Tab-separated table of C-alpha atoms in Angstrom:
chain	number	residue	atom	x	y	z
A	21	MET	CA	0.000	0.000	0.000
A	22	GLN	CA	2.886	2.363	0.595
A	23	TRP	CA	3.593	2.366	-3.139
A	24	LEU	CA	0.144	3.693	-4.092
A	25	PRO	CA	0.141	7.214	-5.510
A	26	GLY	CA	-0.572	10.020	-3.053
A	27	GLU	CA	-0.612	9.691	0.712
A	28	PRO	CA	-0.386	5.959	1.477
A	29	PRO	CA	-3.361	4.610	3.434
A	30	MET	CA	-1.041	2.269	5.346
A	31	SER	CA	2.724	2.049	5.610
A	32	ALA	CA	5.022	-0.767	6.620
A	33	ASP	CA	5.380	0.941	10.010
A	34	ASN	CA	1.604	0.864	10.441
A	35	LEU	CA	1.557	-2.846	9.720
A	36	ASP	CA	4.410	-3.471	12.180
A	37	SER	CA	2.626	-1.541	14.915
A	38	MET	CA	-0.503	-3.643	14.383
A	39	LYS	CA	1.464	-6.744	15.433
A	40	VAL	CA	1.609	-5.461	19.022
A	41	ASP	CA	-1.442	-5.275	21.273
A	42	ASN	CA	-2.406	-1.743	22.227
A	43	VAL	CA	-4.661	-2.504	25.159
A	44	THR	CA	-3.776	-2.321	28.819
A	45	THR	CA	-3.265	-5.331	31.022
A	46	SER	CA	-3.224	-5.751	34.757
A	47	LEU	CA	0.587	-5.682	34.584
A	48	LEU	CA	0.690	-1.911	34.019
A	49	PRO	CA	-1.057	0.990	35.772
A	50	ASP	CA	-4.370	2.065	34.294
A	51	LEU	CA	-5.818	5.560	33.889
A	52	ARG	CA	-7.057	5.689	37.474
A	53	ALA	CA	-3.504	5.107	38.743
A	54	LEU	CA	-2.536	8.225	36.804
A	55	GLY	CA	-5.343	10.252	38.367
A	56	ILE	CA	-7.544	10.185	35.264
A	57	GLN	CA	-11.202	9.264	35.649
A	58	PRO	CA	-12.361	7.461	32.466
A	59	ALA	CA	-15.650	8.639	30.966
A	60	SER	CA	-17.660	7.538	27.981
A	61	PRO	CA	-17.817	9.807	24.920
A	62	ALA	CA	-21.576	10.101	25.411
A	63	THR	CA	-20.909	11.685	28.805
A	64	VAL	CA	-18.394	14.319	27.716
A	65	ALA	CA	-19.345	14.979	24.071
A	66	PRO	CA	-22.364	17.227	24.778
A	67	GLU	CA	-20.108	19.698	26.605
A	68	TYR	CA	-17.820	19.995	23.598
A	69	LEU	CA	-20.546	19.918	20.964
A	70	ARG	CA	-22.843	22.581	22.353
A	71	PRO	CA	-22.737	25.672	20.129
A	72	ALA	CA	-22.032	28.194	22.909
A	73	TYR	CA	-18.877	26.354	23.937
A	74	ASP	CA	-16.840	27.209	20.851
A	75	PHE	CA	-18.035	30.800	20.650
A	76	ALA	CA	-17.233	31.518	24.295
A	77	ARG	CA	-13.791	29.973	23.962
A	78	LEU	CA	-13.042	31.818	20.731
A	79	ASP	CA	-14.311	35.113	22.134
A	80	ALA	CA	-12.002	34.740	25.134
A	81	LEU	CA	-9.048	34.077	22.827
A	82	ARG	CA	-9.933	37.069	20.671
A	83	MET	CA	-10.104	39.341	23.701
A	84	ARG	CA	-6.639	38.265	24.820
A	85	ARG	CA	-5.164	38.905	21.363
A	86	ARG	CA	-6.475	42.504	21.137
């Protein structure tokens, strides 16, 4: 696939990385050990997707730049 014209959809490095599991096990600390509370996308997405969120954030950035 890396020889296809344009941006390759998958490289040899991508294939190599797929040979290794990318999920946690009980052998390593999880998110909670790092002080991160996992949450589902359905829980946090409404906060980021509400229209007023972006405008308020952008307005604050604009005010700082003036």
